[in-house]
Coordinates of C-alpha atoms in Angstrom, one line a residue:
Chain A
M95 CA 0.4 -0.1 -0.1
T96 CA 2.4 1.9 0.9
Q97 CA 3.7 1.9 -3.0
M98 CA 1.2 3.4 -5.3
P99 CA 1.9 2.8 -9.3
F100 CA 0.0 5.1 -9.4
Y101 CA -1.5 9.2 -8.1
V102 CA -4.9 8.4 -6.1
S103 CA -5.9 11.5 -3.4
P104 CA -6.5 11.0 -0.5
E105 CA -10.3 10.9 -0.7
Q106 CA -10.5 8.7 -3.6
L107 CA -8.8 6.1 -1.0
M108 CA -10.6 6.9 2.1
K109 CA -13.3 6.3 0.2
D110 CA -12.8 2.6 -1.9
R111 CA -11.7 1.8 1.0
A112 CA -14.9 2.6 3.3
D113 CA -17.2 1.4 0.4
F114 CA -14.8 -2.1 0.6
A115 CA -16.0 -2.5 4.4
R116 CA -19.4 -0.9 4.4
K117 CA -19.7 -3.4 1.8
G118 CA -18.8 -6.7 3.4
I119 CA -20.4 -5.5 6.5
A120 CA -24.2 -5.3 4.5
R121 CA -23.8 -8.8 3.5
G122 CA -24.2 -10.6 7.1
R123 CA -27.6 -10.8 8.9
S124 CA -29.1 -7.8 11.3
V125 CA -28.0 -7.4 15.2
V126 CA -30.6 -5.6 17.3
V127 CA -29.4 -3.9 20.8
L128 CA -32.3 -2.5 22.5
G129 CA -33.4 -1.2 25.7
Y130 CA -36.2 -2.3 28.0
D131 CA -37.3 -1.4 31.3
G132 CA -34.7 -3.4 33.1
G133 CA -32.3 -3.0 31.4
I134 CA -30.5 -3.5 27.7
A135 CA -31.6 -6.5 24.9
F136 CA -29.8 -7.8 22.4
V137 CA -31.0 -9.7 19.6
A138 CA -29.3 -11.3 16.8
E139 CA -29.9 -14.1 13.7
N140 CA -27.7 -16.1 13.7
P141 CA -28.8 -19.6 13.8
S142 CA -25.0 -21.2 15.4
R143 CA -25.5 -21.5 18.6
A144 CA -21.3 -21.4 19.7
L145 CA -19.9 -18.3 16.7
H146 CA -21.6 -16.1 19.4
K147 CA -22.3 -12.3 17.9
V148 CA -23.1 -10.9 22.1
S149 CA -20.8 -11.4 24.1
E150 CA -20.0 -9.9 28.1
I151 CA -16.5 -8.5 27.9
Y152 CA -17.4 -7.3 32.0
D153 CA -19.2 -6.6 34.9
R154 CA -22.3 -4.2 33.2
I155 CA -20.5 -4.7 29.8
A156 CA -22.2 -5.7 26.8
F157 CA -20.5 -6.5 22.7
A158 CA -22.8 -7.5 20.0
A159 CA -20.8 -7.3 16.3
V160 CA -22.3 -7.9 12.9
G161 CA -19.2 -8.7 9.9
K162 CA -16.2 -11.2 9.5
Y163 CA -16.2 -13.8 12.7
N164 CA -12.3 -13.3 12.4
E165 CA -12.3 -10.7 12.6
F166 CA -14.9 -9.0 15.5
E167 CA -13.6 -12.1 17.7
N168 CA -10.6 -10.7 17.5
L169 CA -11.9 -8.3 18.9
R170 CA -14.0 -9.6 21.5
V171 CA -11.5 -11.0 22.8
A172 CA -9.3 -7.9 23.3
G173 CA -11.8 -5.9 25.0
V174 CA -12.1 -9.3 27.4
R175 CA -8.4 -8.5 28.1
Y176 CA -8.4 -4.6 28.4
A177 CA -11.3 -5.0 30.2
D178 CA -10.2 -7.9 32.6
L179 CA -7.2 -7.0 33.2
R180 CA -7.5 -2.9 33.7
G181 CA -10.4 -4.6 36.5
Y182 CA -7.1 -6.7 38.2
S183 CA -4.7 -4.0 37.2
Y184 CA -7.8 -1.1 39.2
D185 CA -10.8 -2.6 40.6
R186 CA -14.0 -3.6 38.9
T187 CA -15.7 0.1 39.4
D188 CA -13.7 0.9 37.0
V189 CA -14.7 -0.6 34.2
S190 CA -15.8 2.0 32.0
A191 CA -18.0 1.2 28.4
R192 CA -16.6 4.6 27.7
G193 CA -12.9 3.3 27.8
L194 CA -13.7 0.6 25.8
A195 CA -15.6 2.0 23.3
N196 CA -11.9 4.7 22.8
A197 CA -9.9 1.7 23.2
Y198 CA -11.5 0.1 19.8
A199 CA -12.2 3.5 17.9
Q200 CA -8.1 4.0 18.4
T201 CA -7.9 0.7 17.0
L202 CA -10.5 1.0 14.3
G203 CA -8.9 4.2 13.1
T204 CA -5.4 2.8 12.9
I205 CA -5.9 -0.3 11.6
F206 CA -8.4 1.2 8.9
T207 CA -5.4 5.0 7.7
Q208 CA -2.2 2.3 8.2
E209 CA -3.2 -1.3 7.5
S210 CA -3.8 -3.0 3.7
K211 CA -6.8 -3.4 4.0
P212 CA -10.0 -2.2 6.9
L213 CA -12.5 -4.2 9.5
E214 CA -15.0 -5.7 8.3
V215 CA -17.6 -4.5 11.4
E216 CA -19.0 -3.0 13.5
I217 CA -19.8 -3.6 16.8
V218 CA -22.0 -1.5 19.5
V219 CA -20.4 -1.3 23.2
A220 CA -22.6 -1.2 25.7
E221 CA -23.8 -0.6 29.6
V222 CA -26.8 -0.9 31.4
G223 CA -26.1 1.9 34.4
S224 CA -28.7 1.4 37.2
T225 CA -30.8 3.6 36.2
A226 CA -32.8 3.5 31.9
A227 CA -30.9 7.0 32.0
T228 CA -27.3 5.9 32.4
D229 CA -27.1 3.4 30.1
Q230 CA -24.8 3.4 27.8
I231 CA -24.5 2.5 24.0
Y232 CA -21.4 3.0 22.1
R233 CA -21.6 2.2 18.1
L234 CA -18.8 1.5 17.2
M235 CA -17.9 1.6 12.6
Y236 CA -15.0 -0.1 10.6
D237 CA -13.5 3.2 10.3
G238 CA -13.1 4.3 14.1
S239 CA -16.0 6.9 14.4
V240 CA -18.1 6.2 17.3
A241 CA -21.7 6.7 18.1
D242 CA -23.3 7.7 21.6
Q243 CA -26.4 6.0 20.5
E244 CA -30.0 6.6 22.6
G245 CA -31.9 4.2 23.5
F246 CA -31.7 1.4 20.1
V247 CA -29.1 0.6 17.1
A248 CA -29.8 -1.7 14.8
M249 CA -27.1 -2.9 12.6
G250 CA -26.1 -4.5 8.9
G251 CA -27.6 -5.8 6.3
A252 CA -31.2 -3.8 7.1
G253 CA -29.7 -1.8 9.9
D254 CA -31.2 0.9 8.3
S255 CA -34.2 0.4 7.5
I256 CA -34.4 -1.6 11.2
E257 CA -33.3 1.6 12.0
E258 CA -35.5 4.2 10.6
A259 CA -38.7 1.3 11.6
L260 CA -37.6 1.2 15.2
T261 CA -37.3 5.5 15.3
E262 CA -40.9 5.2 15.1
R263 CA -42.0 2.8 17.6
W264 CA -38.8 2.1 19.8
H265 CA -39.9 3.5 22.6
P266 CA -38.5 4.0 26.9
G267 CA -39.9 2.2 29.2
L268 CA -40.5 -1.0 26.6
S269 CA -41.2 -4.6 28.9
L270 CA -38.2 -7.2 27.9
S271 CA -40.9 -9.4 25.5
E272 CA -42.3 -6.3 23.9
A273 CA -39.0 -5.0 23.3
L274 CA -37.8 -8.1 21.9
G275 CA -41.6 -9.1 19.6
L276 CA -40.9 -5.2 17.7
A277 CA -36.5 -7.0 17.4
V278 CA -37.9 -9.9 16.0
E279 CA -40.1 -9.1 14.0
L280 CA -38.1 -5.7 12.3
L281 CA -35.3 -8.5 12.2
G282 CA -37.5 -10.8 9.5
R283 CA -38.8 -7.6 7.3
D284 CA -37.7 -7.9 4.3
P285 CA -34.8 -5.1 3.3
A286 CA -35.7 -4.1 0.4
G287 CA -39.7 -4.7 0.8
N288 CA -41.1 -6.5 -2.1
G289 CA -40.5 -9.8 0.0
A290 CA -43.1 -11.1 2.2
D291 CA -41.8 -11.1 6.0
R292 CA -40.5 -13.9 7.2
Q293 CA -41.5 -15.2 10.8
L294 CA -38.4 -15.7 13.4
G295 CA -38.1 -18.8 15.7
P296 CA -36.3 -19.0 18.7
D297 CA -33.8 -21.1 16.5
Q298 CA -32.8 -18.8 14.8
L299 CA -32.5 -15.8 17.2
E300 CA -29.4 -15.0 19.4
V301 CA -31.0 -13.5 22.6
A302 CA -28.9 -12.0 25.1
V303 CA -29.7 -9.1 28.0
L304 CA -27.4 -7.0 30.5
D305 CA -29.9 -7.7 33.6
R306 CA -29.4 -4.4 35.8
Q307 CA -31.2 -6.2 38.3
R308 CA -28.3 -9.4 38.5
P309 CA -26.0 -9.2 41.2
R310 CA -22.9 -8.3 39.9
R311 CA -22.7 -9.9 36.5
T312 CA -25.9 -8.3 34.7
F313 CA -24.8 -10.2 31.1
R314 CA -27.1 -13.6 31.3
R315 CA -27.9 -15.5 27.3
I316 CA -32.0 -16.1 27.2
S317 CA -32.6 -19.5 25.3
G318 CA -34.9 -22.4 25.0
S319 CA -38.0 -22.1 27.1
L320 CA -37.3 -19.1 28.8
L321 CA -37.0 -17.2 24.9
D322 CA -40.1 -18.9 23.4
A323 CA -42.3 -17.3 26.7
L324 CA -40.6 -14.1 26.2
L325 CA -41.3 -14.3 22.3
S326 CA -44.7 -16.0 22.2
T327 CA -47.8 -12.9 22.1
D328 CA -50.7 -15.3 24.1
D329 CA -47.4 -16.0 27.2
P330 CA -48.3 -14.0 30.0
M331 CA -44.0 -13.7 30.8
T332 CA -43.0 -9.8 30.0
D333 CA -39.7 -10.4 32.1
A334 CA -37.0 -13.0 32.5
P335 CA -36.6 -13.8 36.1
T336 CA -33.2 -12.2 37.9
V337 CA -32.8 -15.8 39.4
D338 CA -32.6 -18.5 36.9
E339 CA -33.4 -21.8 36.7
A340 CA -31.1 -24.3 38.1
A341 CA -28.7 -24.0 34.8
T342 CA -26.0 -21.0 36.6
P343 CA -26.9 -20.3 39.3
R344 CA -25.6 -16.3 40.5
H345 CA -25.4 -15.4 43.6
A346 CA -24.6 -11.4 45.0
S347 CA -21.3 -12.9 47.3
S348 CA -19.6 -13.8 44.3
N349 CA -18.4 -10.6 43.7
P350 CA -14.9 -11.3 44.2
Q351 CA -13.5 -8.0 45.5
T352 CA -16.1 -6.7 47.8
Q353 CA -16.7 -10.7 48.3
R354 CA -20.5 -9.0 49.7
A355 CA -24.2 -7.7 48.4
D356 CA -24.0 -4.1 49.0
D357 CA -25.9 -4.8 51.2
E358 CA -24.5 -6.7 53.7
S359 CA -21.6 -5.3 55.2
G360 CA -19.0 -8.6 55.9
A361 CA -18.4 -8.0 59.3
Chain B
M292 CA -3.3 2.9 32.4
T293 CA 0.2 2.2 34.8
A294 CA 0.4 -1.0 33.1
G295 CA -0.1 -1.6 29.3
R296 CA 2.3 -0.2 27.3
G297 CA -0.2 1.7 24.9
G298 CA 0.0 0.5 21.1
A299 CA 0.2 3.8 19.1
G300 CA -2.2 7.1 19.2
G301 CA -4.5 5.0 22.1
R302 CA -4.1 2.1 20.2
L303 CA -4.3 -1.8 22.3
P304 CA -1.3 -3.4 22.4
D305 CA -0.3 -6.1 19.8
A306 CA -0.7 -8.7 22.8
Y307 CA -4.1 -8.0 22.7
F308 CA -4.7 -9.2 19.7
A309 CA -2.4 -12.0 20.7
P310 CA -4.2 -15.6 19.7
G311 CA -4.3 -19.2 21.3
T312 CA -4.7 -18.7 25.4
S313 CA -7.8 -18.2 26.7
S314 CA -5.7 -17.7 30.2
F315 CA -5.2 -14.0 32.0
T316 CA -2.3 -14.9 33.2
D317 CA -0.8 -16.0 30.1
F318 CA -1.6 -12.8 28.2
I319 CA -0.9 -10.7 31.8
A320 CA 2.6 -12.7 31.4
A321 CA 3.4 -11.1 28.5
H322 CA 2.4 -8.0 28.6
A323 CA 2.2 -7.2 31.9
P324 CA 4.2 -9.2 33.7
S325 CA 4.5 -6.9 36.7
L326 CA 1.5 -7.4 37.7
L327 CA 1.4 -11.4 39.0
P328 CA 2.7 -12.4 41.5
S329 CA 5.7 -14.5 40.7
R330 CA 7.4 -12.9 38.2
R331 CA 8.8 -10.3 41.0
P332 CA 12.6 -9.7 41.5
L333 CA 13.2 -11.4 45.4
P334 CA 16.8 -9.6 46.9
P335 CA 18.9 -12.6 48.4
S336 CA 18.1 -14.3 51.2
M337 CA 16.3 -12.7 54.2
T338 CA 13.4 -13.4 55.7
L339 CA 10.4 -10.4 56.7
E340 CA 7.6 -10.5 58.9
A341 CA 3.8 -10.5 57.0
P342 CA 0.5 -10.8 58.5
H343 CA -0.3 -14.7 57.9
G344 CA -3.4 -16.1 57.6
T345 CA -4.6 -19.2 59.7
T346 CA -7.0 -22.2 60.1
I347 CA -9.3 -23.3 56.7
V348 CA -11.7 -26.7 56.9
A349 CA -13.6 -28.1 54.2
V350 CA -15.5 -30.6 54.8
A351 CA -17.7 -33.2 52.1
Y352 CA -21.8 -33.5 52.4
E353 CA -24.2 -35.2 50.5
G354 CA -24.4 -32.6 47.8
G355 CA -22.4 -30.5 48.1
V356 CA -18.9 -29.5 50.7
V357 CA -18.4 -26.6 53.1
M358 CA -15.7 -24.5 53.4
A359 CA -14.9 -22.3 56.5
G360 CA -11.6 -20.1 58.0
D361 CA -10.8 -18.3 61.0
R362 CA -10.8 -14.7 61.2
R363 CA -7.7 -14.1 62.4
A364 CA -4.2 -13.1 60.8
T365 CA -0.9 -13.2 62.9
M366 CA 2.5 -11.5 63.0
G367 CA 5.1 -13.4 65.0
N368 CA 2.8 -12.8 69.1
L369 CA 0.7 -10.5 67.7
I370 CA -2.6 -10.7 66.7
A371 CA -2.3 -8.7 63.0
N372 CA -6.6 -8.5 62.1
R373 CA -9.1 -10.4 63.4
D374 CA -11.8 -9.5 61.4
M375 CA -9.4 -10.6 57.8
E376 CA -11.5 -12.9 55.2
K377 CA -9.3 -15.9 53.5
V378 CA -12.0 -17.5 52.1
F379 CA -13.6 -16.6 49.2
I380 CA -15.7 -17.7 46.7
A381 CA -13.7 -18.6 42.9
D382 CA -16.5 -18.6 41.4
E383 CA -19.8 -20.2 40.6
Y384 CA -18.8 -23.0 41.7
S385 CA -15.6 -23.0 43.9
A386 CA -14.1 -21.4 46.4
A387 CA -10.6 -20.7 48.0
G388 CA -9.0 -20.4 51.3
I389 CA -6.0 -19.5 52.2
A390 CA -3.2 -19.9 54.9
G391 CA 0.0 -18.8 54.8
T392 CA 1.5 -15.2 54.0
A393 CA -1.7 -12.6 53.4
G394 CA -0.8 -10.2 50.5
I395 CA 0.6 -12.5 49.1
A396 CA -2.3 -15.6 49.4
I397 CA -4.5 -12.8 48.7
E398 CA -3.2 -11.1 45.7
I399 CA -3.0 -15.0 44.4
V400 CA -6.8 -15.3 45.1
R401 CA -7.4 -11.9 42.6
L402 CA -5.3 -13.7 40.7
F403 CA -7.4 -17.0 39.8
Q404 CA -10.6 -14.7 40.4
V405 CA -10.3 -13.2 37.3
E406 CA -8.1 -16.6 35.3
L407 CA -10.8 -17.8 35.7
E408 CA -13.5 -15.5 35.0
H409 CA -11.3 -14.5 31.2
Y410 CA -11.5 -18.2 30.7
E411 CA -15.6 -18.7 31.0
K412 CA -15.5 -15.5 28.8
I413 CA -13.6 -16.6 26.3
E414 CA -14.1 -19.5 26.1
G415 CA -17.6 -19.2 26.3
A416 CA -17.9 -22.2 28.9
L417 CA -17.4 -23.2 32.4
M418 CA -13.9 -25.5 33.4
S419 CA -14.5 -28.2 34.6
L420 CA -13.6 -28.0 38.0
E421 CA -9.4 -30.2 38.0
G422 CA -8.7 -27.6 35.9
K423 CA -9.8 -24.8 37.7
A424 CA -6.9 -27.2 40.9
N425 CA -4.9 -27.6 38.5
R426 CA -4.2 -23.8 37.3
L427 CA -4.6 -23.5 41.0
A428 CA -2.0 -25.3 41.8
S429 CA 0.5 -23.7 39.2
M430 CA 0.1 -20.7 40.5
I431 CA 1.3 -21.7 44.0
R432 CA 4.8 -23.6 42.5
G433 CA 5.0 -20.8 40.5
N434 CA 5.0 -18.6 44.4
L435 CA 8.1 -21.8 45.3
G436 CA 10.7 -18.8 45.2
M437 CA 9.6 -16.9 48.0
A438 CA 8.1 -20.2 50.1
M439 CA 11.6 -20.6 50.3
Q440 CA 12.4 -17.4 51.7
G441 CA 9.3 -18.2 54.2
L442 CA 6.4 -16.6 52.2
S443 CA 4.6 -19.5 51.8
V444 CA 1.6 -19.3 50.7
V445 CA -0.8 -22.5 50.9
P446 CA -4.3 -22.7 50.4
L447 CA -7.2 -25.4 50.0
F448 CA -10.2 -25.1 46.8
A449 CA -13.0 -26.4 47.2
G450 CA -15.7 -26.8 44.1
F451 CA -19.3 -28.4 43.3
D452 CA -18.5 -30.4 39.7
L453 CA -20.9 -30.7 37.5
D454 CA -20.2 -34.1 35.8
E455 CA -19.7 -35.9 38.9
R456 CA -22.4 -33.8 40.8
R457 CA -21.1 -33.8 44.2
G458 CA -18.4 -30.9 46.3
R459 CA -14.9 -32.1 46.0
I460 CA -12.0 -31.1 48.2
F461 CA -8.1 -30.4 46.8
S462 CA -4.9 -29.7 49.1
Y463 CA -1.7 -28.1 48.2
D464 CA 1.3 -28.0 49.3
V465 CA 4.7 -25.1 48.6
T466 CA 5.9 -27.2 45.5
G467 CA 2.1 -27.0 43.3
G468 CA 1.5 -30.5 44.2
C469 CA -2.0 -30.7 44.7
Y470 CA -4.2 -33.8 45.5
E471 CA -7.8 -34.1 46.0
E472 CA -8.9 -35.2 49.6
H473 CA -11.7 -37.2 50.4
D474 CA -14.6 -36.6 52.9
H475 CA -12.8 -33.3 54.3
H476 CA -9.5 -31.7 54.4
C477 CA -7.8 -28.3 56.7
V478 CA -4.1 -26.8 56.2
G479 CA -2.8 -23.8 58.5
S480 CA -1.5 -23.6 61.8
G481 CA -4.8 -25.1 63.7
S482 CA -5.3 -27.6 60.7
L483 CA -3.9 -30.3 63.8
F484 CA -6.1 -29.8 66.3
A485 CA -9.4 -29.0 63.7
R486 CA -8.2 -31.8 62.5
G487 CA -8.4 -34.4 65.5
S488 CA -12.2 -33.2 65.8
L489 CA -13.1 -33.0 62.0
K490 CA -12.3 -37.3 61.9
K491 CA -14.3 -37.8 65.1
L492 CA -17.6 -35.7 63.8
W493 CA -17.6 -36.3 60.4
R494 CA -19.4 -39.0 59.1
P495 CA -21.0 -40.1 55.7
G496 CA -24.4 -38.0 54.6
L497 CA -24.2 -35.5 57.3
D498 CA -26.8 -33.0 55.6
A499 CA -25.3 -28.8 54.8
E500 CA -26.3 -27.6 58.4
H501 CA -24.5 -30.3 59.7
A502 CA -21.8 -29.6 58.0
V503 CA -21.7 -26.6 58.9
A504 CA -21.6 -27.8 62.5
V505 CA -18.6 -29.9 62.8
A506 CA -16.6 -27.2 60.6
L507 CA -17.6 -24.6 63.3
E508 CA -16.4 -27.3 66.0
S509 CA -14.0 -28.0 64.6
L510 CA -12.7 -24.2 63.9
Y511 CA -13.1 -23.6 67.6
D512 CA -11.0 -26.7 68.4
A513 CA -8.8 -25.9 66.2
A514 CA -8.3 -22.4 68.2
D515 CA -8.9 -23.7 71.7
D516 CA -5.5 -24.8 71.0
D517 CA -3.5 -23.6 68.4
S518 CA -2.5 -19.1 69.6
A519 CA -3.1 -18.2 65.7
T520 CA -5.7 -19.3 64.7
G521 CA -9.1 -16.9 65.8
G522 CA -12.1 -18.1 68.7
P523 CA -15.6 -16.3 67.4
D524 CA -16.1 -13.2 69.2
P525 CA -19.3 -12.6 70.6
A526 CA -17.9 -9.1 71.9
R527 CA -17.6 -8.1 68.2
R528 CA -19.4 -10.7 66.1
I529 CA -16.9 -11.9 64.1
W530 CA -17.6 -15.0 64.3
P531 CA -15.7 -17.6 60.9
T532 CA -16.3 -17.1 57.3
V533 CA -18.5 -20.1 56.5
A534 CA -19.1 -20.5 52.4
L535 CA -20.9 -24.2 50.9
L536 CA -20.8 -25.3 47.2
D537 CA -24.1 -27.0 46.0
S538 CA -25.7 -27.7 43.4
E539 CA -27.1 -24.5 43.7
G540 CA -23.5 -22.6 43.2
A541 CA -21.5 -21.2 45.5
R542 CA -22.4 -18.4 48.3
F543 CA -21.6 -17.4 51.6
V544 CA -23.4 -18.7 54.8
E545 CA -25.2 -15.3 55.5
T546 CA -23.2 -13.2 59.2
A547 CA -26.2 -14.0 61.4
A548 CA -27.5 -17.8 60.7
V549 CA -23.4 -18.2 60.9
G550 CA -23.7 -16.2 65.0
D551 CA -27.2 -18.7 65.4
A552 CA -24.6 -21.8 65.1
V553 CA -21.6 -20.0 66.4
D554 CA -23.9 -19.7 70.3
R555 CA -24.9 -22.9 70.2
I556 CA -22.0 -24.4 70.1
I557 CA -20.8 -22.0 73.0
A558 CA -23.7 -22.7 75.4
G559 CA -23.0 -26.7 74.5
R560 CA -19.5 -26.2 75.8
Q561 CA -20.7 -25.0 79.2
G562 CA -19.6 -26.9 81.4
N563 CA -18.2 -29.6 78.7
P564 CA -15.0 -28.0 77.2
G565 CA -14.8 -30.5 74.8
G566 CA -17.3 -29.7 72.3
A567 CA -19.5 -32.4 70.4
R568 CA -18.6 -35.5 69.8

């Protein structure tokens, strides 16, 4: 890339790279991240049970991505390392989505301008706060640009049309089942607008939440019968229980630094 | 960050993108070795006095395991700390108790906790119980140099094995040897007396409540004869730390419940200093 046979204007060079990255991202299926009354929900169309698009980064921070799997997986691992190192050398409360989004932005920006190929990824870093007003959702583009999003983000092939629909239909205070229903309906829509809508079933979806009420690690995957119940329109269940059913218990006392829940002094 | 050699213009350094390891310890060994307890240069042969943690016991019962520890740390003949926590929940299904040099032991436990969670996040799966026990062994092995200067750490590790559906106990020596123990085990200066007590009180098929009582009795006996082990302190309401590990995960027994159990033991020993038998 350093030795060009002909002169190419910087504008043209950047445009070509952006087009290349955008094309790669648009080929993939979409991911929707949206706030609900109890936290932040992540919904991806992803038939794989093992290759995740949505993952846990830290106690209150999660990661979602679209684009090339190997590239965003590498970014995800780097994010987990960044958060764990920071939490280990300072304190768990000193790990923030803002810091991680900045580190990602610098990394994506440097790769976009300096390497021969930009990363074909678009990612979201979200942190659940103690109230819906303090939730943070950062969207990072292939070129390192960051946007602080209010309430929702849609990325991937049909991202733009989904985001348009969300602007109309999303509002603060949705219940989890309403938020999931909305996201699943929009993910199933034909982006071109002329084909029939698809009905996405639970086995084609990857769903996770950052649940405000959970102690310490707030990230939780939702699948199986719980997802069925939340998506079903005639099931009264509107929110995931804070206490898990047998699968992965997580007690407040598992906080390694304080060892105890906030309300117990530990003495 | 103090810990990171920053890349150009705030970009994450290459070490963050190095493929192939799910271990946090391996990552910081390559990227920020000064954070590892085992990678610090030691002054040539001298000994120093630092707070020492004392007695930890683990008791297996039907469907799980209890780990309990006293709260005292000593420095020579002094009590360095009377309410130190020495039993730590390592992850959702395991706990580690520590005896030995408190500062280094707590640092090792913190690293161990991050190591387990880091693996879980990167792999998307929990590490097997033997895997966890072996990771802890390698951390203790890394501390051998310091152990030879008197700063030894001897943990006790216990967890609920999700594959075998039972509680398991692992003990260690200063060289990093890891041994599975059956029924019950204890480490620390009071372990001699605690072990005698455990031998006499432990029975197959204990339930959780009785296992907690057995563990507390053995700590009482350890404190009775070992000056470095702290007994229950009714004046300050300081009780042993007790963790339960079973199919519902790892959790601490509520302070109030431990207090009640200790009160029963103290009452039972009035005029009967040998305690339950």
